[in-house]
mmCIF file of C-alpha atoms and ligand atoms in Angstrom:
data_model
loop_
_atom_site.group_PDB
_atom_site.id
_atom_site.type_symbol
_atom_site.label_atom_id
_atom_site.label_comp_id
_atom_site.label_asym_id
_atom_site.label_seq_id
_atom_site.Cartn_x
_atom_site.Cartn_y
_atom_site.Cartn_z
ATOM 1 C CA UNK U 78 -23.926 75.630 9.715
ATOM 2 C CA UNK U 79 -22.470 73.427 12.397
ATOM 3 C CA UNK U 80 -22.845 76.465 14.863
ATOM 4 C CA UNK U 81 -26.552 76.094 13.844
ATOM 5 C CA UNK U 82 -26.964 72.321 14.106
ATOM 6 C CA UNK U 83 -24.271 71.398 16.789
ATOM 7 C CA UNK U 84 -25.810 67.741 16.717
ATOM 8 C CA UNK U 85 -25.922 67.805 13.030
ATOM 9 C CA UNK U 86 -25.902 64.564 11.385
ATOM 10 C CA UNK U 87 -23.480 64.831 8.311
ATOM 11 C CA UNK U 88 -22.883 62.305 5.392
ATOM 12 C CA UNK U 89 -19.386 62.386 4.072
ATOM 13 C CA UNK U 90 -18.008 61.142 0.914
ATOM 14 C CA UNK U 91 -14.770 59.992 0.423
ATOM 15 C CA UNK U 92 -12.162 60.269 -2.801
ATOM 16 C CA UNK U 93 -9.885 63.030 -3.796
ATOM 17 C CA UNK U 94 -12.349 65.852 -3.969
ATOM 18 C CA UNK U 95 -13.478 66.316 -0.320
ATOM 19 C CA UNK U 96 -9.938 66.269 0.975
ATOM 20 C CA UNK U 97 -9.585 70.032 0.533
ATOM 21 C CA UNK U 98 -13.036 70.534 2.254
ATOM 22 C CA UNK U 99 -12.056 68.226 5.242
ATOM 23 C CA UNK U 100 -8.568 69.904 5.779
ATOM 24 C CA UNK U 101 -10.183 73.640 5.740
ATOM 25 C CA UNK U 102 -12.578 72.410 8.118
ATOM 26 C CA UNK U 103 -10.029 70.914 10.383
ATOM 27 C CA UNK U 104 -8.269 74.221 10.188
ATOM 28 C CA UNK U 105 -11.043 75.751 11.626
ATOM 29 C CA UNK U 106 -11.457 73.432 14.554
ATOM 30 C CA UNK U 107 -7.670 73.612 14.985
ATOM 31 C CA UNK U 108 -8.161 77.520 15.557
ATOM 32 C CA UNK U 109 -11.475 76.902 17.777
ATOM 33 C CA UNK U 110 -13.786 78.448 15.359
ATOM 34 C CA UNK U 111 -16.158 75.394 15.315
ATOM 35 C CA UNK U 112 -16.947 72.436 17.252
ATOM 36 C CA UNK U 113 -17.808 68.895 15.602
ATOM 37 C CA UNK U 114 -17.740 66.885 18.810
ATOM 38 C CA UNK U 115 -21.375 66.578 18.896
ATOM 39 C CA UNK U 116 -21.562 65.847 15.224
ATOM 40 C CA UNK U 117 -22.282 62.420 13.690
ATOM 41 C CA UNK U 118 -20.901 61.027 10.476
ATOM 42 C CA UNK U 119 -22.398 58.912 8.011
ATOM 43 C CA UNK U 120 -20.361 57.201 5.287
ATOM 44 C CA UNK U 121 -21.875 57.130 1.817
ATOM 45 C CA UNK U 122 -20.508 53.930 0.761
ATOM 46 C CA UNK U 123 -17.961 51.304 1.346
ATOM 47 C CA UNK U 124 -16.259 48.395 -0.409
ATOM 48 C CA UNK U 125 -17.817 44.851 0.362
ATOM 49 C CA UNK U 126 -15.445 42.955 2.257
ATOM 50 C CA UNK U 127 -13.191 45.961 3.817
ATOM 51 C CA UNK U 128 -13.889 46.019 7.743
ATOM 52 C CA UNK U 129 -13.706 49.072 9.238
ATOM 53 C CA UNK U 130 -9.852 48.183 10.766
ATOM 54 C CA UNK U 131 -8.754 47.842 7.048
ATOM 55 C CA UNK U 132 -6.887 51.191 6.286
ATOM 56 C CA UNK U 133 -8.189 51.089 3.084
ATOM 57 C CA UNK U 134 -11.611 50.868 3.876
ATOM 58 C CA UNK U 135 -13.555 54.051 3.771
ATOM 59 C CA UNK U 136 -14.670 54.068 7.228
ATOM 60 C CA UNK U 137 -10.637 54.274 8.252
ATOM 61 C CA UNK U 138 -10.103 56.714 5.838
ATOM 62 C CA UNK U 139 -12.996 59.024 7.022
ATOM 63 C CA UNK U 140 -11.854 58.572 10.282
ATOM 64 C CA UNK U 141 -8.345 59.132 9.362
ATOM 65 C CA UNK U 142 -8.765 62.301 7.361
ATOM 66 C CA UNK U 143 -12.209 63.761 8.272
ATOM 67 C CA UNK U 144 -13.668 62.912 11.505
ATOM 68 C CA UNK U 145 -10.498 62.330 13.303
ATOM 69 C CA UNK U 146 -9.122 65.533 12.673
ATOM 70 C CA UNK U 147 -12.607 67.265 13.371
ATOM 71 C CA UNK U 148 -12.885 65.778 16.570
ATOM 72 C CA UNK U 149 -15.885 63.743 15.692
ATOM 73 C CA UNK U 150 -15.645 60.808 18.426
ATOM 74 C CA UNK U 151 -15.101 57.204 16.597
ATOM 75 C CA UNK U 152 -18.268 56.044 18.052
ATOM 76 C CA UNK U 153 -20.122 58.957 15.904
ATOM 77 C CA UNK U 154 -18.714 57.498 12.535
ATOM 78 C CA UNK U 155 -20.961 55.456 10.873
ATOM 79 C CA UNK U 156 -20.662 53.475 7.675
ATOM 80 C CA UNK U 157 -22.062 49.892 6.225
ATOM 81 C CA UNK U 158 -20.994 46.868 7.678
ATOM 82 C CA UNK U 159 -19.328 45.578 4.640
ATOM 83 C CA UNK U 160 -17.734 42.572 6.295
ATOM 84 C CA UNK U 161 -21.077 41.421 7.838
ATOM 85 C CA UNK U 162 -21.624 37.577 7.329
ATOM 86 C CA UNK U 163 -25.200 38.708 5.490
ATOM 87 C CA UNK U 164 -24.504 42.229 3.805
ATOM 88 C CA UNK U 165 -28.005 42.444 2.818
ATOM 89 C CA UNK U 166 -28.892 42.809 6.358
ATOM 90 C CA UNK U 167 -25.995 45.128 6.741
ATOM 91 C CA UNK U 168 -27.743 47.215 4.021
ATOM 92 C CA UNK U 169 -31.054 47.175 6.033
ATOM 93 C CA UNK U 170 -29.272 48.194 9.153
ATOM 94 C CA UNK U 171 -27.563 50.809 7.765
ATOM 95 C CA UNK U 172 -30.927 52.447 6.498
ATOM 96 C CA UNK U 173 -32.250 51.672 10.403
ATOM 97 C CA UNK U 174 -29.530 53.707 11.602
ATOM 98 C CA UNK U 175 -29.602 56.737 9.387
ATOM 99 C CA UNK U 176 -33.368 56.693 10.394
ATOM 100 C CA UNK U 177 -32.629 56.518 13.994
ATOM 101 C CA UNK U 178 -30.293 59.332 14.291
ATOM 102 C CA UNK U 179 -33.070 61.167 12.269
ATOM 103 C CA UNK U 180 -31.645 61.475 8.921
ATOM 104 C CA UNK U 181 -28.746 63.195 7.369
ATOM 105 C CA UNK U 182 -28.946 67.018 7.461
ATOM 106 C CA UNK U 183 -26.294 67.708 4.864
ATOM 107 C CA UNK U 184 -24.606 65.255 2.448
ATOM 108 C CA UNK U 185 -21.370 65.986 0.698
ATOM 109 C CA UNK U 186 -21.022 64.171 -2.576
ATOM 110 C CA UNK U 187 -18.386 63.706 -5.113
ATOM 111 C CA UNK U 188 -19.007 62.697 -8.345
ATOM 112 C CA UNK U 189 -17.632 59.763 -10.841
ATOM 113 C CA UNK U 190 -16.436 60.645 -14.628
ATOM 114 C CA UNK U 191 -19.300 58.195 -15.277
ATOM 115 C CA UNK U 192 -21.824 60.376 -13.519
ATOM 116 C CA UNK U 193 -22.116 57.789 -10.524
ATOM 117 C CA UNK U 194 -22.632 59.142 -6.916
ATOM 118 C CA UNK U 195 -21.577 57.128 -3.894
ATOM 119 C CA UNK U 196 -21.112 53.862 -5.650
ATOM 120 C CA UNK U 197 -24.345 54.156 -7.763
ATOM 121 C CA UNK U 198 -23.281 53.111 -10.892
ATOM 122 C CA UNK U 199 -25.210 54.243 -14.229
ATOM 123 C CA UNK U 200 -28.495 51.959 -14.551
ATOM 124 C CA UNK U 201 -29.168 52.184 -10.720
ATOM 125 C CA UNK U 202 -32.594 52.558 -10.279
ATOM 126 C CA UNK U 203 -33.861 55.711 -8.927
ATOM 127 C CA UNK U 204 -36.035 54.226 -6.106
ATOM 128 C CA UNK U 205 -32.828 51.943 -4.368
ATOM 129 C CA UNK U 206 -31.967 52.620 -1.012
ATOM 130 C CA UNK U 207 -28.542 51.108 0.737
ATOM 131 C CA UNK U 208 -27.853 48.312 -1.299
ATOM 132 C CA UNK U 209 -24.844 45.917 -2.677
ATOM 133 C CA UNK U 210 -23.677 46.998 -5.959
ATOM 134 C CA UNK U 211 -21.430 45.947 -8.769
ATOM 135 C CA UNK U 212 -18.756 48.639 -9.512
ATOM 136 C CA UNK U 213 -17.846 49.181 -13.005
ATOM 137 C CA UNK U 214 -14.691 48.496 -14.679
ATOM 138 C CA UNK U 215 -13.824 52.556 -15.156
ATOM 139 C CA UNK U 216 -14.795 52.809 -11.226
ATOM 140 C CA UNK U 217 -12.179 50.271 -10.512
ATOM 141 C CA UNK U 218 -9.658 51.915 -12.484
ATOM 142 C CA UNK U 219 -10.075 54.780 -11.044
ATOM 143 C CA UNK U 220 -9.994 53.758 -7.606
ATOM 144 C CA UNK U 221 -7.163 51.711 -8.196
ATOM 145 C CA UNK U 222 -4.371 54.322 -7.042
ATOM 146 C CA UNK U 223 -5.749 53.270 -3.276
ATOM 147 C CA UNK U 224 -4.935 49.568 -3.592
ATOM 148 C CA UNK U 225 -1.966 49.302 -5.792
ATOM 149 C CA UNK U 226 -3.467 47.633 -8.853
ATOM 150 C CA UNK U 227 -6.925 47.371 -10.525
ATOM 151 C CA UNK U 228 -7.339 43.555 -9.847
ATOM 152 C CA UNK U 229 -7.063 44.363 -6.206
ATOM 153 C CA UNK U 230 -9.932 46.833 -6.075
ATOM 154 C CA UNK U 231 -12.999 45.079 -4.863
ATOM 155 C CA UNK U 232 -15.714 44.278 -7.299
ATOM 156 C CA UNK U 233 -18.509 45.029 -5.254
ATOM 157 C CA UNK U 234 -19.451 47.469 -2.706
ATOM 158 C CA UNK U 235 -22.454 49.032 -0.509
ATOM 159 C CA UNK U 236 -23.646 52.353 -1.264
ATOM 160 C CA UNK U 237 -26.449 54.739 0.132
ATOM 161 C CA UNK U 238 -28.861 54.094 -2.815
ATOM 162 C CA UNK U 239 -30.028 57.023 -4.937
ATOM 163 C CA UNK U 240 -33.172 57.236 -2.912
ATOM 164 C CA UNK U 241 -31.401 57.294 0.491
ATOM 165 C CA UNK U 242 -29.360 60.024 -1.030
ATOM 166 C CA UNK U 243 -32.031 62.216 -1.906
ATOM 167 C CA UNK U 244 -33.681 62.204 1.494
ATOM 168 C CA UNK U 245 -30.771 64.244 2.914
ATOM 169 C CA UNK U 246 -32.153 67.428 3.909
ATOM 170 C CA UNK U 247 -29.250 68.967 2.113
ATOM 171 C CA UNK U 248 -26.793 68.032 -0.585
ATOM 172 C CA UNK U 249 -23.577 69.599 -1.509
ATOM 173 C CA UNK U 250 -22.391 68.259 -4.757
ATOM 174 C CA UNK U 251 -18.491 69.037 -5.339
ATOM 175 C CA UNK U 252 -16.413 68.225 -8.790
ATOM 176 C CA UNK U 253 -12.804 69.336 -9.455
ATOM 177 C CA UNK U 254 -10.602 68.867 -12.644
ATOM 178 C CA UNK U 255 -11.376 68.515 -16.210
ATOM 179 C CA UNK U 256 -12.025 64.828 -15.755
ATOM 180 C CA UNK U 257 -15.319 65.366 -14.094
ATOM 181 C CA UNK U 258 -16.574 68.064 -16.787
ATOM 182 C CA UNK U 259 -18.254 65.393 -18.983
ATOM 183 C CA UNK U 260 -20.006 63.867 -16.008
ATOM 184 C CA UNK U 261 -21.352 67.353 -14.590
ATOM 185 C CA UNK U 262 -22.482 68.541 -17.779
ATOM 186 C CA UNK U 263 -24.375 65.354 -18.125
ATOM 187 C CA UNK U 264 -25.803 65.450 -14.865
ATOM 188 C CA UNK U 265 -26.941 69.119 -14.883
ATOM 189 C CA UNK U 266 -27.915 69.608 -18.157
ATOM 190 C CA UNK U 267 -28.828 66.448 -19.900
ATOM 191 C CA UNK U 268 -31.922 64.339 -19.006
ATOM 192 C CA UNK U 269 -32.876 63.187 -15.347
ATOM 193 C CA UNK U 270 -32.292 59.344 -15.882
ATOM 194 C CA UNK U 271 -30.864 56.189 -14.587
ATOM 195 C CA UNK U 272 -28.064 56.598 -17.163
ATOM 196 C CA UNK U 273 -26.601 59.441 -15.332
ATOM 197 C CA UNK U 274 -27.133 58.834 -11.416
ATOM 198 C CA UNK U 275 -26.254 62.051 -10.184
ATOM 199 C CA UNK U 276 -28.881 63.623 -12.389
ATOM 200 C CA UNK U 277 -31.507 62.711 -10.035
ATOM 201 C CA UNK U 278 -29.852 65.544 -7.642
ATOM 202 C CA UNK U 279 -32.126 67.993 -10.115
ATOM 203 C CA UNK U 280 -35.509 66.293 -8.260
ATOM 204 C CA UNK U 281 -34.017 67.464 -4.843
ATOM 205 C CA UNK U 282 -35.062 71.045 -3.236
ATOM 206 C CA UNK U 283 -31.832 71.698 -1.717
ATOM 207 C CA UNK U 284 -28.840 71.003 -3.755
ATOM 208 C CA UNK U 285 -25.596 73.264 -4.287
ATOM 209 C CA UNK U 286 -23.001 72.604 -6.550
ATOM 210 C CA UNK U 287 -19.692 73.770 -6.222
ATOM 211 C CA UNK U 288 -17.349 73.120 -9.468
ATOM 212 C CA UNK U 289 -13.948 74.581 -10.210
ATOM 213 C CA UNK U 290 -13.551 76.146 -13.622
ATOM 214 C CA UNK U 291 -12.152 72.934 -15.256
ATOM 215 C CA UNK U 292 -14.938 70.815 -13.943
ATOM 216 C CA UNK U 293 -17.389 73.645 -15.654
ATOM 217 C CA UNK U 294 -16.283 73.679 -19.204
ATOM 218 C CA UNK U 295 -18.960 71.838 -20.249
ATOM 219 C CA UNK U 296 -21.719 74.190 -19.034
ATOM 220 C CA UNK U 297 -20.705 77.032 -20.945
ATOM 221 C CA UNK U 298 -23.766 78.689 -21.694
ATOM 222 C CA UNK U 299 -26.102 77.076 -19.364
ATOM 223 C CA UNK U 300 -23.699 78.710 -16.356
ATOM 224 C CA UNK U 301 -23.629 82.222 -18.066
ATOM 225 C CA UNK U 302 -27.907 81.703 -18.384
ATOM 226 C CA UNK U 303 -27.644 81.426 -14.658
ATOM 227 C CA UNK U 304 -25.308 84.424 -13.903
ATOM 228 C CA UNK U 305 -27.480 86.524 -16.296
ATOM 229 C CA UNK U 306 -30.642 85.286 -14.170
ATOM 230 C CA UNK U 307 -28.997 86.205 -11.052
ATOM 231 C CA UNK U 308 -27.945 89.948 -11.875
ATOM 232 C CA UNK U 309 -31.725 90.414 -13.157
HETATM 233 C C1 GLP H 241 -15.532 56.935 -5.631
HETATM 234 C C2 GLP H 241 -16.732 56.961 -4.226
HETATM 235 C C3 GLP H 241 -17.598 58.362 -4.756
HETATM 236 C C4 GLP H 241 -16.687 59.346 -5.275
HETATM 237 C C5 GLP H 241 -15.607 59.063 -6.613
HETATM 238 C C6 GLP H 241 -15.246 60.336 -6.825
HETATM 239 O O1 GLP H 241 -16.187 56.149 -6.506
HETATM 240 N N1 GLP H 241 -17.387 56.101 -4.207
HETATM 241 O O2 GLP H 241 -18.203 58.771 -3.493
HETATM 242 O O3 GLP H 241 -17.364 60.792 -5.224
HETATM 243 O O4 GLP H 241 -15.152 58.159 -6.405
HETATM 244 O O5 GLP H 241 -14.168 60.370 -6.694
HETATM 245 P P1 GLP H 241 -12.901 61.606 -6.385
HETATM 246 O O6 GLP H 241 -13.175 62.623 -5.757
HETATM 247 O O7 GLP H 241 -11.572 60.827 -5.881
HETATM 248 O O8 GLP H 241 -12.823 61.917 -7.947
#
């Protein structure tokens, strides 16, 4: 893909799920097989109040674990300015930056146990663009491992909204592990509704979903049906 689009605009998620993908790409870069130097990277979300130099910020995490090893220059890594004096303005600026870059070509997503994508928690209106959001307790618990304790996890974040996410030309949703099975089953086989933010991806024409066997457990019959269609 990067060979096809040397100036691709990529959307990167944080969290544990995409780590192996970033590391595998880093191996290809180290071997000289792909070149990311012309690529730009847009973060999916960021904790409110954490500046880009805070090591716990998603901006610092993506630079350290993905963009840096891939050879994407720091100046080509964009994220919401979550420590801005006016977060609402920062949201609009981020939308403008994505637009000025020509939109996101490929957006990589993980999924929360409650079906969130980015930090769009259940109940987020599908038409929202980049916005300030309040994190669910379950999300703060899940992310406590990066902060030492739940109390230290920020309560608010800035996230690309469902409408921003769906503007990406292509989307890759990755889920691994049994803890994600209910969310994957709900997102892919339940109703498309705001109670399950990831379900909006079913309205997008270019989505690939990669799940390991544990995360696919709840898809049983559905996956078999798709496989049979593939054979036909
Ligand atoms: C966080 C991030 C999401 C991510 C989710 C799942 O809440 N904001 O973008 O998809 O966690 O994380 P993990 O991959 O660690 O399970």
